[in-house]
PDB file of C-alpha atoms in Angstrom:
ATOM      1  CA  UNK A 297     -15.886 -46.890 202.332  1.00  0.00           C
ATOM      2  CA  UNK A 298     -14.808 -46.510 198.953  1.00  0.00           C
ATOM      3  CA  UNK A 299     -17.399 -49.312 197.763  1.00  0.00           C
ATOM      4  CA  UNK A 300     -20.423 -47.296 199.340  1.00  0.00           C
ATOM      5  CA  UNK A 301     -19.081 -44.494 197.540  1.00  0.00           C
ATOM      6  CA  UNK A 302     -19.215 -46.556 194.315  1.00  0.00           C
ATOM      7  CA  UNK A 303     -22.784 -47.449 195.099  1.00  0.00           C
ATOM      8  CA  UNK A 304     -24.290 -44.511 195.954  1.00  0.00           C
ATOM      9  CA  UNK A 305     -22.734 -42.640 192.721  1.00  0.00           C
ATOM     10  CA  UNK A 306     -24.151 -45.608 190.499  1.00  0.00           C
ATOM     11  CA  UNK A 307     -27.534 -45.618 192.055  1.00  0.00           C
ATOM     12  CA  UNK A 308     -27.222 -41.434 191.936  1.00  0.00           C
ATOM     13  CA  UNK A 309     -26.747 -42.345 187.806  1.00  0.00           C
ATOM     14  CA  UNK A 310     -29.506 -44.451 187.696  1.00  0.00           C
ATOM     15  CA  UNK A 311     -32.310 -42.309 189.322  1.00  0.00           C
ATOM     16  CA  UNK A 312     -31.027 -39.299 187.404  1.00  0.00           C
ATOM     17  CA  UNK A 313     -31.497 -41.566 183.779  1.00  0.00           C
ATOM     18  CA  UNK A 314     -34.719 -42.426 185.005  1.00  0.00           C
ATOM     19  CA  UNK A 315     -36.102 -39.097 186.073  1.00  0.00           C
ATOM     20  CA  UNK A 316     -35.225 -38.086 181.952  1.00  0.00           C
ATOM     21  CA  UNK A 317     -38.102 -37.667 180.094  1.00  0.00           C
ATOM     22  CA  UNK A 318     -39.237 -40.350 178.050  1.00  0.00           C
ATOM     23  CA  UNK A 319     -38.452 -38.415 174.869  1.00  0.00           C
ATOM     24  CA  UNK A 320     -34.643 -38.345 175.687  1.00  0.00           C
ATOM     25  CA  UNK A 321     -34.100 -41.798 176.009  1.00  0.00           C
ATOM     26  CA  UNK A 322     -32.316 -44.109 173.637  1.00  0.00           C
ATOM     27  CA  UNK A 323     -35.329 -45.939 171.681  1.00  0.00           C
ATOM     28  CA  UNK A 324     -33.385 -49.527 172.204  1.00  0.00           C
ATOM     29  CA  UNK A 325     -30.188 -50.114 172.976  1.00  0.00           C
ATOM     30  CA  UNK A 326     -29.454 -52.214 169.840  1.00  0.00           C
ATOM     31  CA  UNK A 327     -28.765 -51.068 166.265  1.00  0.00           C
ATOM     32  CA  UNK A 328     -28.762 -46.853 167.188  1.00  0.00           C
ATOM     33  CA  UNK A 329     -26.577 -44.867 165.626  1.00  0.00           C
ATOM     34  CA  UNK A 330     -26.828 -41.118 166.119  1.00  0.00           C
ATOM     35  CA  UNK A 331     -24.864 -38.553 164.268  1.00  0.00           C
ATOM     36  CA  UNK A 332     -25.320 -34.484 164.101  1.00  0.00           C
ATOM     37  CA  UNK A 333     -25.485 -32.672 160.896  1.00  0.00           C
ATOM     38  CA  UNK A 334     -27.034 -29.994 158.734  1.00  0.00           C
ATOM     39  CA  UNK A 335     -29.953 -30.331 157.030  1.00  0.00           C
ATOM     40  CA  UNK A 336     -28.937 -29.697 153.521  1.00  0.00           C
ATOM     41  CA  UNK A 337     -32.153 -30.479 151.389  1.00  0.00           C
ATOM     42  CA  UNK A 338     -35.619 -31.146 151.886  1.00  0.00           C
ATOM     43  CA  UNK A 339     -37.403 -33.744 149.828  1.00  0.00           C
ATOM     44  CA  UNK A 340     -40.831 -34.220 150.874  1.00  0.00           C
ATOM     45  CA  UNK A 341     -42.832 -33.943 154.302  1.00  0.00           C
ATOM     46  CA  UNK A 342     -41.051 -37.109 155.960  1.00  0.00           C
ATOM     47  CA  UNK A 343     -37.709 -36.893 154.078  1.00  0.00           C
ATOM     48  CA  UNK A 344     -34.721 -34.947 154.372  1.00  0.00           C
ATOM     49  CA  UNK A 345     -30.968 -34.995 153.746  1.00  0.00           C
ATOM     50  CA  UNK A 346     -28.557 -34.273 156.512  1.00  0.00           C
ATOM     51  CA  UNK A 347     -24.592 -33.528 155.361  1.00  0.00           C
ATOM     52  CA  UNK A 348     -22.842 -34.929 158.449  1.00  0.00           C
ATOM     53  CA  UNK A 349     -18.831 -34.302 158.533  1.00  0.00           C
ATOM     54  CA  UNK A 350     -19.029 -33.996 154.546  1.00  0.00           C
ATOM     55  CA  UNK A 351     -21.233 -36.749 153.770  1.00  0.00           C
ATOM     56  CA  UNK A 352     -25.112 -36.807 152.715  1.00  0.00           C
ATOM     57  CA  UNK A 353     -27.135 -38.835 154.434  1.00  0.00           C
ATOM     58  CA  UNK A 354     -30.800 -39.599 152.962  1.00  0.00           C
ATOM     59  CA  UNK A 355     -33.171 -39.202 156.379  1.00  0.00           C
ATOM     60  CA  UNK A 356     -36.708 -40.718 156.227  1.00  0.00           C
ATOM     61  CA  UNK A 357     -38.590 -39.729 159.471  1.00  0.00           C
ATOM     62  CA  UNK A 358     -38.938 -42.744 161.630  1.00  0.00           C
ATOM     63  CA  UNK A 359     -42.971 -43.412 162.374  1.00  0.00           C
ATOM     64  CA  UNK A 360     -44.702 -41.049 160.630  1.00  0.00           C
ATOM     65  CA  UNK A 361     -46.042 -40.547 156.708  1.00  0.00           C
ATOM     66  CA  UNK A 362     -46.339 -37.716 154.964  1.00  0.00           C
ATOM     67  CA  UNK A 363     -48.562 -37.024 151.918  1.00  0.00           C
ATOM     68  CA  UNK A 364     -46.905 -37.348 148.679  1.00  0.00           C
ATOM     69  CA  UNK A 365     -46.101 -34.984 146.722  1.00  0.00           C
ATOM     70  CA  UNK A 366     -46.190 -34.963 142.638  1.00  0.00           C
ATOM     71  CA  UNK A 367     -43.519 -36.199 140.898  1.00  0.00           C
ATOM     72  CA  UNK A 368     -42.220 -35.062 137.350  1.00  0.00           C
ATOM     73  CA  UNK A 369     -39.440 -36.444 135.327  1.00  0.00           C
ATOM     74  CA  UNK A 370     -38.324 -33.769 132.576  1.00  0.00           C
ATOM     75  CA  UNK A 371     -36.594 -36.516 130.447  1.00  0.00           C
ATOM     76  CA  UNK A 372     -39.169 -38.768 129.688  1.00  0.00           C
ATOM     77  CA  UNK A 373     -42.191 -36.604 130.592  1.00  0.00           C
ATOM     78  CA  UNK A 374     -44.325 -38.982 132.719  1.00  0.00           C
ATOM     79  CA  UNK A 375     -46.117 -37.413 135.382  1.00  0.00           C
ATOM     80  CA  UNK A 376     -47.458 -38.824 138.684  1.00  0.00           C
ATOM     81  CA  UNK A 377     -49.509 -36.558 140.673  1.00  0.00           C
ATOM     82  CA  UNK A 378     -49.251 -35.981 144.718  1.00  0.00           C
ATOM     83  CA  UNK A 379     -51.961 -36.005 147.413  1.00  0.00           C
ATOM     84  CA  UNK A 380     -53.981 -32.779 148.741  1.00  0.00           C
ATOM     85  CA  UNK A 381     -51.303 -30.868 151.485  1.00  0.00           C
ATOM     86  CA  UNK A 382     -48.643 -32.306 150.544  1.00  0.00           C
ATOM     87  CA  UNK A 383     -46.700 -29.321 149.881  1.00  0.00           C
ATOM     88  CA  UNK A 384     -48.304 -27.881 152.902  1.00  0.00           C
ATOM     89  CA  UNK A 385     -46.153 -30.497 154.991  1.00  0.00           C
ATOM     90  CA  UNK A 386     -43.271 -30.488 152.699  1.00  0.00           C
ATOM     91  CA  UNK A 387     -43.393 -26.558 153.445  1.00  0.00           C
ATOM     92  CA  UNK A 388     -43.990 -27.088 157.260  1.00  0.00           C
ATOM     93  CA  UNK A 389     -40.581 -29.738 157.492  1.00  0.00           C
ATOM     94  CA  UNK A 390     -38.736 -27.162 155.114  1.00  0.00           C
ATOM     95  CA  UNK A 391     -39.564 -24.252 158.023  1.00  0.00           C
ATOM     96  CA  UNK A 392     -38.479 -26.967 160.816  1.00  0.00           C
ATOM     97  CA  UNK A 393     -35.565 -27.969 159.673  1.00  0.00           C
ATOM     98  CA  UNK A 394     -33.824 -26.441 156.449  1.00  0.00           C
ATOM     99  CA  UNK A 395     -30.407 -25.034 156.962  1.00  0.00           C
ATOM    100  CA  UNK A 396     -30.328 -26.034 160.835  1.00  0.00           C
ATOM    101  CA  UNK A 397     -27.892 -28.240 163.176  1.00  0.00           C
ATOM    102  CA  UNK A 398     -29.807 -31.693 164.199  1.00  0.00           C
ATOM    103  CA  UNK A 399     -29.346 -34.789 166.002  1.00  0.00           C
ATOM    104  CA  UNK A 400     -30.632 -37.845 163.736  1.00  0.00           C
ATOM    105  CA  UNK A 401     -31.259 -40.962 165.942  1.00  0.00           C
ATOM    106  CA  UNK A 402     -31.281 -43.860 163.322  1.00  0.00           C
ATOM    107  CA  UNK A 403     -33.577 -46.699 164.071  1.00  0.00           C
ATOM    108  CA  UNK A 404     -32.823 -48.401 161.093  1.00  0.00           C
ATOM    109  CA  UNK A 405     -31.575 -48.170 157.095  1.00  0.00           C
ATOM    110  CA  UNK A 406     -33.557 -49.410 154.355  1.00  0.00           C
ATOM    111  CA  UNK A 407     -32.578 -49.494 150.881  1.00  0.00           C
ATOM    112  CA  UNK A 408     -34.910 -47.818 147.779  1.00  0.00           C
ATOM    113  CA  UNK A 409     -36.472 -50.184 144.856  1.00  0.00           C
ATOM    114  CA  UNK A 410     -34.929 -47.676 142.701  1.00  0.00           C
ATOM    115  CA  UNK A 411     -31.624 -46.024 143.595  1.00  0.00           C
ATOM    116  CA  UNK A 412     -29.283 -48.559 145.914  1.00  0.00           C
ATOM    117  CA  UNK A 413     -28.577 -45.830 148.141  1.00  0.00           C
ATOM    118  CA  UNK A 414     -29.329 -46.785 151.657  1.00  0.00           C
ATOM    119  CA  UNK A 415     -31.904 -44.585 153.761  1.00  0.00           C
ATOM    120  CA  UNK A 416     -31.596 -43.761 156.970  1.00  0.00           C
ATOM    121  CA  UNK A 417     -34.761 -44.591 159.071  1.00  0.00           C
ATOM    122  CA  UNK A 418     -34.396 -42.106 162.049  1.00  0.00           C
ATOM    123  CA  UNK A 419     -36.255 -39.243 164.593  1.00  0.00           C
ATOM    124  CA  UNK A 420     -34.416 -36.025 164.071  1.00  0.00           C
ATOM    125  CA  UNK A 421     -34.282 -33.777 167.057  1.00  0.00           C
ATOM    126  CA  UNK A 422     -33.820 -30.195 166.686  1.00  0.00           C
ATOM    127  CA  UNK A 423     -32.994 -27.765 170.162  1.00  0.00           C
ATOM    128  CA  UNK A 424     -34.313 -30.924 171.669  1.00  0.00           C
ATOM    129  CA  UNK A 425     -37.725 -31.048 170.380  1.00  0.00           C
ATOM    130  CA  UNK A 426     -38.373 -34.514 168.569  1.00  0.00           C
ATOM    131  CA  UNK A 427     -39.493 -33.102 164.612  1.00  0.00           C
ATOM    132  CA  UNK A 428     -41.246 -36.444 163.831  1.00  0.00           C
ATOM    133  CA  UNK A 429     -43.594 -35.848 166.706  1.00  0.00           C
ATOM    134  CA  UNK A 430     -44.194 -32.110 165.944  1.00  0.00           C
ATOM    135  CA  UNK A 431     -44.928 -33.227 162.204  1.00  0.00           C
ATOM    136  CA  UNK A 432     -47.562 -35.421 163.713  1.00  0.00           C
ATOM    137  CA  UNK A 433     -48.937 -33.094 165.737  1.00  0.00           C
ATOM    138  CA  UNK A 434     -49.444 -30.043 163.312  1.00  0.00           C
ATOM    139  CA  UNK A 435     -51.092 -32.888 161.217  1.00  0.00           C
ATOM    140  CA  UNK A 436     -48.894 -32.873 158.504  1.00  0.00           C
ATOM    141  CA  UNK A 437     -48.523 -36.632 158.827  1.00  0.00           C
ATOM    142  CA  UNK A 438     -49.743 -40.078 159.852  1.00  0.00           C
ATOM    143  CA  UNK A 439     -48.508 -42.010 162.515  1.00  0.00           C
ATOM    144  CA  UNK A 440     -47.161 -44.913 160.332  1.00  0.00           C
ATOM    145  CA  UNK A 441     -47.982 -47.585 162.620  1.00  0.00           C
ATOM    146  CA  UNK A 442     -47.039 -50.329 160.431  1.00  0.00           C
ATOM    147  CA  UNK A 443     -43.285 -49.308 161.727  1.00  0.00           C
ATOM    148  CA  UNK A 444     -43.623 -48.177 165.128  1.00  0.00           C
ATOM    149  CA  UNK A 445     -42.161 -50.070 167.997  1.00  0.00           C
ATOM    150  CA  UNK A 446     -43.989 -51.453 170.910  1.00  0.00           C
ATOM    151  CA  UNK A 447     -42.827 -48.424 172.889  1.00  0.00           C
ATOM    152  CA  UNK A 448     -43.478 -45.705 170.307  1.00  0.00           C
ATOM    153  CA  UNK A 449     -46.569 -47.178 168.954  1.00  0.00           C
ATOM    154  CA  UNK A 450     -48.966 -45.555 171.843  1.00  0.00           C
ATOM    155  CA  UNK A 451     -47.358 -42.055 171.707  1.00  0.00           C
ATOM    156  CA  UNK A 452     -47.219 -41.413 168.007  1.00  0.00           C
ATOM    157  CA  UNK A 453     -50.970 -42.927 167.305  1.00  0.00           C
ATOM    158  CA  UNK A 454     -52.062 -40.379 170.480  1.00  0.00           C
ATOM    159  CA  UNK A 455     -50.306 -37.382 168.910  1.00  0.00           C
ATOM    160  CA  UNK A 456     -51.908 -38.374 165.286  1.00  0.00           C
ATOM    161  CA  UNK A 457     -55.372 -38.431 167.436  1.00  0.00           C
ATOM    162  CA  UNK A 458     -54.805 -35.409 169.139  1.00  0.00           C
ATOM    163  CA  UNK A 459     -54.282 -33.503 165.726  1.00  0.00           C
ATOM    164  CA  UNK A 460     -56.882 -34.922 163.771  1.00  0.00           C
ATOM    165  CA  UNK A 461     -59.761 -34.148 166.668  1.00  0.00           C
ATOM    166  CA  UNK A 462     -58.361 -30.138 166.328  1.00  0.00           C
ATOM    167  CA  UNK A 463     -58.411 -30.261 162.375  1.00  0.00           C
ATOM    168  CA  UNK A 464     -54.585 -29.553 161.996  1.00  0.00           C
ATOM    169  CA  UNK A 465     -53.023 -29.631 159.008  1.00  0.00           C
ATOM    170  CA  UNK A 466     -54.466 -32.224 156.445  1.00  0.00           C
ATOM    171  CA  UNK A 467     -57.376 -33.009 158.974  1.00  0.00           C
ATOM    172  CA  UNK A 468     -58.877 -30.476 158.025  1.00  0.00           C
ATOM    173  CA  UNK A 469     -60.120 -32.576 154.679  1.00  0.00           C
ATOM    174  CA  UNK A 470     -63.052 -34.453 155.597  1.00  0.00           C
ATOM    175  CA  UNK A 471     -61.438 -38.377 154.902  1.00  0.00           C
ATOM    176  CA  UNK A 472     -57.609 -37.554 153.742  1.00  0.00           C
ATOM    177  CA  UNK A 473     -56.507 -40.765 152.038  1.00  0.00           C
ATOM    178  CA  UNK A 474     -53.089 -42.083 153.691  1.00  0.00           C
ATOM    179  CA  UNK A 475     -50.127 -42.122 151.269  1.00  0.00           C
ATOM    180  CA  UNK A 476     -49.745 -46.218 151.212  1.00  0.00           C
ATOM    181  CA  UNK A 477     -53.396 -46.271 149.996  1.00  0.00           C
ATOM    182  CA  UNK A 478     -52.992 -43.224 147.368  1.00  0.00           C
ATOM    183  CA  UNK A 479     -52.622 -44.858 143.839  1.00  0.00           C
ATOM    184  CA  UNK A 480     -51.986 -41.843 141.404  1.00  0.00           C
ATOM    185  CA  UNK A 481     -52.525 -42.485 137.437  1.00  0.00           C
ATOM    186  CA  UNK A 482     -48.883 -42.034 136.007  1.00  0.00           C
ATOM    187  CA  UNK A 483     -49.460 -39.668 132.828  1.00  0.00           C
ATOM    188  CA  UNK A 484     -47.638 -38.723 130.306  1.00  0.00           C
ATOM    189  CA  UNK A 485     -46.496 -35.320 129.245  1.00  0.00           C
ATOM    190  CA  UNK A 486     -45.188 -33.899 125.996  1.00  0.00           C
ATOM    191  CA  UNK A 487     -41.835 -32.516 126.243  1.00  0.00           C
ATOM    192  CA  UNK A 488     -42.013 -28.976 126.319  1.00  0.00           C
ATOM    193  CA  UNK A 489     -38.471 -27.324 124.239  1.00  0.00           C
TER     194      UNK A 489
END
C-alpha cells in the first residue's frame, strides 16, 4: 500500500512540473545558479547590477542585445559614441527593474577584455515576468541569437519578430543597425577644467 502511495505522489509531482508553463522551468539542469537580489545600478539596456546578500553581481541579460550607448572617459577624454535608442532602452530596463527585488537565473559567467571581473550571463525575473523577454518585446533589444539555446532560440527570435512587425521601440527606425555590427569612430575630446 505504502508503495502505491509513493507512486501516485511521484507521478502527482510530475504532471504538476509539467503542467508549469514553459517560462518557469529551469533552462537546463546543468551549470544554473539562481540567486535573489536588488537591483542596485543600471548600466545599459541589457546590463544591470544586482547586490545579493551584500555582494554586487554584474548581470548581462541572457539572449538579448541592447543598443549601445555612448561612452565617455573624463580622464583621458576619448569619446565613443552610442547607437540611436539606446537610452530609450537603457531608460525602459531602468523603469523595469531599478531599486526592485529579482530572481537572476544564471546561464553562464563570462569574463570582460577589460576589467577581470566575471559577468553573470542570466534572465532576471521580476513578480514572475521574465525582463529579457519583455525587453524584446517592447523592442528595446535584439534577440542575440548567436547565444541562445536550442530551446530558447525559437521563443526569443518570435518575440524580436513580433515587435519589429508593430514598430516597438527601436523598430520604429527604418534598418536599426544591431550593436555587434555598430563600429563607432573613437574621438577625442579636450579636457574641459
Amino acid at each position: 500500500m505504502r508503495t502505491a502511495s509513493r507512486i501516485i505522489a511521484l507521478c502527482s509531482s510530475c504532471l504538476i512540473f509539467l503542467a508549469l508553463p514553459v517560462h518557469a522551468q529551469p533552462p537546463s539542469p546543468h551549470h544554473v545558479s539562481v540567486l535573489e537580489g536588488l537591483v542596485i545600478g543600471v548600466a545599459e539596456g541589457d546590463r544591470l547590477t544586482v547586490n545579493s546578500f551584500g555582494t554586487e553581481i554584474p548581470v548581462r541579460l541572457y539572449g538579448i542585445a541592447a543598443p549601445q550607448t555612448a561612452k565617455v572617459d573624463k580622464f583621458t577624454g576619448w569619446y565613443k559614441p552610442g547607437q540611436p535608442y539606446a537610452e530609450d532602452a537603457f531608460r525602459a530596463l531602468s523603469i523595469k527593474v531599478l531599486h526592485q527585488q529579482v530572481k537572476v537565473v544564471i546561464r553562464s559567467t563570462l569574463v570582460s577584455k577589460m576589467d577581470p571581473t566575471q559577468i553573470a550571463v542570466a534572465v532576471v525575473y521580476l513578480d514572475g515576468r521574465n525582463i529579457n523577454m519583455e525587453m524584446l518585446g517592447d523592442g528595446w533589444a535584439w534577440a542575440d541569437s548567436r547565444f541562445l539555446s536550442r530551446v530558447d532560440h525559437p521563443r526569443y527570435m518570435t518575440a524580436e519578430r513580433v515587435a519589429r512587425n508593430r514598430k516597438n521601440g527601436l523598430w520604429a527606425q527604418e534598418n536599426p543597425q544591431p550593436p555587434w555590427n555598430f563600429k563607432p569612430q573613437i574621438k577625442i575630446r579636450p579636457k574641459q577644467n
